[in-house]
Amino acid sequence: MTVTAEQLNEVSAGGGVASHRWQGPTSTAFSRGLGVMTIVGMAWLLAFGLIFSPADRVQGTSVRILYIHVPTAWIAYLAFIVTGVSSAMYLFRRGHSLAWDRVAGASAEVGVLFMGLTLITGSLWGRLTWGVFWEWDARLTTTAFLFVTYIGYLAVRRLGGSHHARARRSAVLGLLAVLEIPLVHFSVKLWRSLHQEASVARLNGDVELDGLMLFSLLVGIVTFTLLYGWLVLHRQRVMYLEDQYDDRDLDVALAERQAEAHG
Amino acid sequence: MWRTARLVAAKDLRIEWRSRVVTNQVLPFTGLTLVLFAFALDRDDITTRVAPGLFWLATTFSLIVLVQRTFAVESSDGALDTLRVAGVDPAGIYLGKSMALAVQLIVLEALLMLGVIVFYSSQVRPAGIVLVAVTAVTATAGLAFVGTIYGGLAAGAKGRETLLPLLLLPVVAPVLIGATRAFEAAFGTREGEGIRKGVEVVDGWPWVGLLAVFAAVFGAAGVLAFGPLLEEA
């Protein structure tokens, strides 16, 4: 027996689930504004990164990769910090709000995406500047481990079970990752310190940046931060809808059974 | 908590002793990896030089199999749920399973050491014997603690067989690095670099420190995290 629209409405109005349901589109005035600002920022970044900023004296034009590489790396680290904090909030705050769990998940997804971009842009830049795609230095190795760790985290999120089971499982994993990363970083650093320094030309951390270069980098960081905010906002709203959809399936099934019993 | 841990560990070891899965399946697998490494690396002098790394790689691979085994025992027949219903302290279960896992790993490592000496003609320097023993115990504690956390996390979930290596291997990387370097010092297989000529046995001890920190951190994390993990399993 099928369920009528009326029965469904009844379920969604008075069912056991949260009564306030999200009805509209996933965008709000705020997120639309954020989106527009991100697009404008991207245009700025393209203009400054590709046209206005000068080529580097040593690296030539390949320095332009850094206007993407540095912001993506920054966003990835920010995203994983947000995941860690949200995981802790879910586990330790009373009420165990699923909103924290969704923020953690959305942020981890965006983080994995940007970490992937960081690794790709970084190895391209490394090939041009150092002559090799990959260098076993502590920072690079830790970054690769972060990438793999959060791919695992995302896989665990898809294991199934109830929403709270998913949230608890992934929150514990999110916090374990916070323990893991410093240990991996430290051990790789200790390991590499036994070897000779890489013979490829190393870029000094505090090279003098041309004013326009610094500005382009800043535009990149601000723009990508906006993009991160926009992506996470929307992703967690979509996750909310997905969760609701799951619950609703259950409601429909229950309504069907009840209708069968009564009819 | 400790009493529970002892009982759980004794139970696990008794199951393994009677079922012989570890002796009949896991140990041959570990031996096989040693032979395969030799095929892949081809030259005898290379296998001798990289023997410490291969030893710990073989141990890590076997760890995955052992962890899957130790939780397959629990999740079939809903044994884990039964333990929860009986109100057994999750921290006790965690420590017990870690202890049983550690004992199995130690046995495996002892045989593996024999295999490395026979197949790869490795030699432990007399001064390095203590270092080897302490490294093995510390590294094993870390591996068992971490393995039990992630095994518990994946227990009862569909697709855990494929998920466990992805979760576990990145985390055990510090153990692989630390234990290998310590063994290299004990075996004397690493040439010095730059101004340093050869690696002395003493150089291995800082790595044991790293392994100890690792074991302590994840042991504590496991005691705290195992309760919430079991609740939803």
PDB file of C-alpha atoms in Angstrom, chain B residues 26-107:
ATOM      1  CA  VAL B  26      49.453 -15.834  10.056  1.00  0.00           C
ATOM      2  CA  LEU B  27      52.951 -17.161  10.739  1.00  0.00           C
ATOM      3  CA  PRO B  28      53.294 -18.803   7.309  1.00  0.00           C
ATOM      4  CA  PHE B  29      52.073 -15.546   5.776  1.00  0.00           C
ATOM      5  CA  THR B  30      54.763 -13.601   7.607  1.00  0.00           C
ATOM      6  CA  GLY B  31      57.432 -16.057   6.497  1.00  0.00           C
ATOM      7  CA  LEU B  32      56.165 -15.743   2.945  1.00  0.00           C
ATOM      8  CA  THR B  33      56.567 -11.965   2.966  1.00  0.00           C
ATOM      9  CA  LEU B  34      60.222 -12.448   3.927  1.00  0.00           C
ATOM     10  CA  VAL B  35      60.770 -14.683   0.921  1.00  0.00           C
ATOM     11  CA  LEU B  36      58.896 -12.313  -1.377  1.00  0.00           C
ATOM     12  CA  PHE B  37      60.989  -9.360  -0.223  1.00  0.00           C
ATOM     13  CA  ALA B  38      64.082 -11.370  -1.171  1.00  0.00           C
ATOM     14  CA  PHE B  39      62.635 -12.009  -4.646  1.00  0.00           C
ATOM     15  CA  ALA B  40      61.805  -8.351  -5.144  1.00  0.00           C
ATOM     16  CA  LEU B  41      65.147  -7.006  -3.952  1.00  0.00           C
ATOM     17  CA  ASP B  42      67.141  -9.760  -5.652  1.00  0.00           C
ATOM     18  CA  ARG B  43      70.630  -9.101  -4.317  1.00  0.00           C
ATOM     19  CA  ASP B  44      71.848 -10.697  -1.094  1.00  0.00           C
ATOM     20  CA  ASP B  45      73.866  -7.735   0.112  1.00  0.00           C
ATOM     21  CA  ILE B  46      70.823  -5.477  -0.250  1.00  0.00           C
ATOM     22  CA  THR B  47      68.552  -7.754   1.760  1.00  0.00           C
ATOM     23  CA  THR B  48      71.148  -7.875   4.511  1.00  0.00           C
ATOM     24  CA  ARG B  49      71.370  -4.109   4.573  1.00  0.00           C
ATOM     25  CA  VAL B  50      67.635  -3.439   4.569  1.00  0.00           C
ATOM     26  CA  ALA B  51      66.759  -6.380   6.822  1.00  0.00           C
ATOM     27  CA  PRO B  52      65.667  -4.139   9.751  1.00  0.00           C
ATOM     28  CA  GLY B  53      63.157  -2.346   7.523  1.00  0.00           C
ATOM     29  CA  LEU B  54      61.857  -5.584   6.058  1.00  0.00           C
ATOM     30  CA  PHE B  55      61.509  -7.047   9.545  1.00  0.00           C
ATOM     31  CA  TRP B  56      59.220  -4.227  10.617  1.00  0.00           C
ATOM     32  CA  LEU B  57      57.336  -4.137   7.327  1.00  0.00           C
ATOM     33  CA  ALA B  58      56.570  -7.837   7.699  1.00  0.00           C
ATOM     34  CA  THR B  59      55.476  -7.208  11.294  1.00  0.00           C
ATOM     35  CA  THR B  60      53.209  -4.339  10.211  1.00  0.00           C
ATOM     36  CA  PHE B  61      51.527  -6.432   7.524  1.00  0.00           C
ATOM     37  CA  SER B  62      51.008  -9.257   9.977  1.00  0.00           C
ATOM     38  CA  LEU B  63      49.590  -6.768  12.477  1.00  0.00           C
ATOM     39  CA  ILE B  64      46.756  -6.010  10.065  1.00  0.00           C
ATOM     40  CA  VAL B  65      45.922  -9.675   9.709  1.00  0.00           C
ATOM     41  CA  LEU B  66      46.109 -10.220  13.468  1.00  0.00           C
ATOM     42  CA  VAL B  67      43.885  -7.233  14.248  1.00  0.00           C
ATOM     43  CA  GLN B  68      41.278  -8.417  11.778  1.00  0.00           C
ATOM     44  CA  ARG B  69      41.435 -11.843  13.359  1.00  0.00           C
ATOM     45  CA  THR B  70      41.118 -10.565  16.929  1.00  0.00           C
ATOM     46  CA  PHE B  71      37.966  -8.605  16.098  1.00  0.00           C
ATOM     47  CA  ALA B  72      36.486 -11.233  13.796  1.00  0.00           C
ATOM     48  CA  VAL B  73      36.427 -13.410  16.910  1.00  0.00           C
ATOM     49  CA  GLU B  74      34.462 -10.751  18.781  1.00  0.00           C
ATOM     50  CA  SER B  75      31.985  -9.593  16.184  1.00  0.00           C
ATOM     51  CA  SER B  76      30.876 -13.030  15.019  1.00  0.00           C
ATOM     52  CA  ASP B  77      28.110 -14.288  17.315  1.00  0.00           C
ATOM     53  CA  GLY B  78      27.812 -10.762  18.695  1.00  0.00           C
ATOM     54  CA  ALA B  79      30.364 -11.509  21.397  1.00  0.00           C
ATOM     55  CA  LEU B  80      31.256  -7.846  21.736  1.00  0.00           C
ATOM     56  CA  ASP B  81      27.622  -6.905  22.360  1.00  0.00           C
ATOM     57  CA  THR B  82      27.412  -9.621  24.980  1.00  0.00           C
ATOM     58  CA  LEU B  83      30.424  -8.165  26.768  1.00  0.00           C
ATOM     59  CA  ARG B  84      28.722  -4.774  26.732  1.00  0.00           C
ATOM     60  CA  VAL B  85      25.453  -6.183  28.016  1.00  0.00           C
ATOM     61  CA  ALA B  86      27.384  -7.851  30.823  1.00  0.00           C
ATOM     62  CA  GLY B  87      28.600  -4.398  31.822  1.00  0.00           C
ATOM     63  CA  VAL B  88      32.252  -5.153  31.309  1.00  0.00           C
ATOM     64  CA  ASP B  89      34.475  -2.077  31.548  1.00  0.00           C
ATOM     65  CA  PRO B  90      35.385  -0.993  27.980  1.00  0.00           C
ATOM     66  CA  ALA B  91      38.822   0.147  29.146  1.00  0.00           C
ATOM     67  CA  GLY B  92      39.394  -3.360  30.504  1.00  0.00           C
ATOM     68  CA  ILE B  93      38.329  -4.927  27.208  1.00  0.00           C
ATOM     69  CA  TYR B  94      40.652  -2.559  25.393  1.00  0.00           C
ATOM     70  CA  LEU B  95      43.670  -3.321  27.558  1.00  0.00           C
ATOM     71  CA  GLY B  96      42.946  -7.042  27.499  1.00  0.00           C
ATOM     72  CA  LYS B  97      42.702  -7.225  23.748  1.00  0.00           C
ATOM     73  CA  SER B  98      45.846  -5.105  23.391  1.00  0.00           C
ATOM     74  CA  MET B  99      47.722  -7.413  25.729  1.00  0.00           C
ATOM     75  CA  ALA B 100      46.653 -10.537  23.850  1.00  0.00           C
ATOM     76  CA  LEU B 101      47.589  -8.897  20.576  1.00  0.00           C
ATOM     77  CA  ALA B 102      50.975  -7.876  21.983  1.00  0.00           C
ATOM     78  CA  VAL B 103      51.742 -11.421  23.126  1.00  0.00           C
ATOM     79  CA  GLN B 104      50.922 -12.796  19.684  1.00  0.00           C
ATOM     80  CA  LEU B 105      53.040 -10.116  18.036  1.00  0.00           C
ATOM     81  CA  ILE B 106      56.020 -10.859  20.283  1.00  0.00           C
ATOM     82  CA  VAL B 107      55.899 -14.540  19.405  1.00  0.00           C
TER      83      VAL B 107
END
